[in-house]
Short mmCIF file of N, CA and C in Angstrom, two decimals:
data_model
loop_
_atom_site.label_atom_id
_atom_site.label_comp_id
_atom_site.label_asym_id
_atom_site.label_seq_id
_atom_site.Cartn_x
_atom_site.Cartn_y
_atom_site.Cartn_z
N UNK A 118 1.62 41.95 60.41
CA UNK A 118 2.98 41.46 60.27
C UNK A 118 3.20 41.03 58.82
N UNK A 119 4.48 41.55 58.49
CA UNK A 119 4.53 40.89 56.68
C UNK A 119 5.57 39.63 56.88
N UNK A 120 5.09 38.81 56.26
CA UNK A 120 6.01 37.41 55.61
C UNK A 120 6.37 37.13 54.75
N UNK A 121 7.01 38.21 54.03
CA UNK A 121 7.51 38.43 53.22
C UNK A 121 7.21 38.22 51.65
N UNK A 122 5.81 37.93 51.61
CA UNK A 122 4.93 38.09 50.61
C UNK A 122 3.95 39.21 50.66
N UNK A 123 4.58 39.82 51.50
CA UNK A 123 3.52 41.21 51.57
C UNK A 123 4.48 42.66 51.35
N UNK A 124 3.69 43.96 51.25
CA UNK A 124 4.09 44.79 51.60
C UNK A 124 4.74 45.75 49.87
N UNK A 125 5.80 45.77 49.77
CA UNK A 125 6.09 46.86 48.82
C UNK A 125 7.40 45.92 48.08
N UNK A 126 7.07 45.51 46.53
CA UNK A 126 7.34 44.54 45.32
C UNK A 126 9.21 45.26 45.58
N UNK A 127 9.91 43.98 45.68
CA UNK A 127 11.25 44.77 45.12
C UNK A 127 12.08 44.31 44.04
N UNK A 128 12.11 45.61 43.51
CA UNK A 128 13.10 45.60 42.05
C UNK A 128 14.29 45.36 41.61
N UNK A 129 14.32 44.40 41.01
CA UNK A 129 15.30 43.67 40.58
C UNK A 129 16.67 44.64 39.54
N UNK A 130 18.02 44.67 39.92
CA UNK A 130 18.99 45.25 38.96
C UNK A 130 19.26 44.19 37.79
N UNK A 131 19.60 44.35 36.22
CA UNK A 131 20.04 43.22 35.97
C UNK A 131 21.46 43.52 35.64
N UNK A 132 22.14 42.07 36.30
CA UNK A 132 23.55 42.11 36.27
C UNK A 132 24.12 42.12 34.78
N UNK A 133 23.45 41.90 33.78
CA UNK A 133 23.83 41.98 32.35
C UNK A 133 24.57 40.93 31.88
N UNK A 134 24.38 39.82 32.62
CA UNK A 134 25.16 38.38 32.55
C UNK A 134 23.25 37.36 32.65
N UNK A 135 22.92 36.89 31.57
CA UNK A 135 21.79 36.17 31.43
C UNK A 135 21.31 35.20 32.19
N UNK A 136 22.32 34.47 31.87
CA UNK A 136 22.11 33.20 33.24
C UNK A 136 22.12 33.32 34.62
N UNK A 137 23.10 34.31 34.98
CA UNK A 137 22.67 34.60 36.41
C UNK A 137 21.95 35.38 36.66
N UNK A 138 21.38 36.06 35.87
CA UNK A 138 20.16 37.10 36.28
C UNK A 138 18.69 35.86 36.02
N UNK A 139 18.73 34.76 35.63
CA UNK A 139 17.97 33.48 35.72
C UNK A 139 18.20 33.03 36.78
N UNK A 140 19.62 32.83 37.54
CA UNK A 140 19.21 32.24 38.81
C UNK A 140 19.10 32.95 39.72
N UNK A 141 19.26 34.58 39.85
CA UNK A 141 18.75 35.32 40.64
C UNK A 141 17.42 35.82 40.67
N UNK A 142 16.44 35.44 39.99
CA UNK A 142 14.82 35.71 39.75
C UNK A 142 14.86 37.21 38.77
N UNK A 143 15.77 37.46 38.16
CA UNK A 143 16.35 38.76 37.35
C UNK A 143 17.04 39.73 37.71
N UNK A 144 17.83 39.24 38.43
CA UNK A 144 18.78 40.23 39.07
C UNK A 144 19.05 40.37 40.17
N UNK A 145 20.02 41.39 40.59
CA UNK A 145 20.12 41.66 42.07
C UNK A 145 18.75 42.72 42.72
N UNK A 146 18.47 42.28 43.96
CA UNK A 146 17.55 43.41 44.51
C UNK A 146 18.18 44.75 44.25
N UNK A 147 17.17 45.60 44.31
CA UNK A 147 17.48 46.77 44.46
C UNK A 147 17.96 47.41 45.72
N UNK A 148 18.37 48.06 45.81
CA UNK A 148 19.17 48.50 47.05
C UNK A 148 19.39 47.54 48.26
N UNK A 149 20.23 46.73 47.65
CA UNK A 149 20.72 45.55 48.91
C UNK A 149 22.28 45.90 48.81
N UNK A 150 22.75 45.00 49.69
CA UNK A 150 24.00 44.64 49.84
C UNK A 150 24.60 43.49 49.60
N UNK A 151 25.57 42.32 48.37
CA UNK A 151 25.43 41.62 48.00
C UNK A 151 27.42 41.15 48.10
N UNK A 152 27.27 39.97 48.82
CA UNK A 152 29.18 39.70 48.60
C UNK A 152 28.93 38.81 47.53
N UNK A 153 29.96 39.02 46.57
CA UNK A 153 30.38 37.94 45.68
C UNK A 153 31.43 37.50 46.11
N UNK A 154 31.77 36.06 46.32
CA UNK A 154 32.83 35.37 46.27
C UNK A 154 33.20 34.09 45.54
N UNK A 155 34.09 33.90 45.71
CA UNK A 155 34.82 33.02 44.92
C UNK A 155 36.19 32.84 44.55
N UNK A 156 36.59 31.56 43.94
CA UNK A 156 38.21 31.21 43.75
C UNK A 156 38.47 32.04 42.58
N UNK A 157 39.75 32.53 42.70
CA UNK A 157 41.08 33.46 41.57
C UNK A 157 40.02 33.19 40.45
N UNK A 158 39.62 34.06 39.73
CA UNK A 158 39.68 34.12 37.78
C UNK A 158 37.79 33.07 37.50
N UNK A 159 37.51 33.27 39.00
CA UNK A 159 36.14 32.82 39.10
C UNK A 159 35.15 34.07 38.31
N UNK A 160 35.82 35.28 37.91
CA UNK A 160 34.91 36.13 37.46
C UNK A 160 33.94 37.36 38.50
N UNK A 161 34.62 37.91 39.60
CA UNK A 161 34.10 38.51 40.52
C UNK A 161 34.04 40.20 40.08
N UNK A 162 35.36 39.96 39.86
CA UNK A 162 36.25 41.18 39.38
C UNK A 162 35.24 42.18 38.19
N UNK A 163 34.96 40.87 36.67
CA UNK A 163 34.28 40.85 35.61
C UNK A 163 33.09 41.36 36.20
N UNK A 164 32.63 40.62 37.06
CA UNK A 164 31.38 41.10 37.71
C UNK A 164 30.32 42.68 38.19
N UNK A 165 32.03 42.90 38.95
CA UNK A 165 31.81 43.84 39.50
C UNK A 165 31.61 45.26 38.41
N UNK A 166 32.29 45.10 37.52
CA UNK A 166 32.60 46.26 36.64
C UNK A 166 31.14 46.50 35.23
#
């Protein structure tokens, strides 16, 4: 059984924004699925692109 310290390392995307690729451990996983949310002009939009 893996606990999630086992098994096959996953790779990090980096969002190209520094600090949050610091509080994401360097990025988004690789092939996940990820909602951003947040209030108007919070920067989602910026995000996404």
């Amino acid at each position: 059984m893996m606990d999630g310290h086992e098994g096959v390392p996953i790779r990090k995307l980096p969002t190209g924004v520094p600090g949050l690729d610091d509080v994401l451990g360097g990025g988004l996983p690789e092939l996940s699925f990820n909602l951003v949310v947040g209030g108007p002009g919070s920067g989602k939009t910026t995000l996404a692109h």
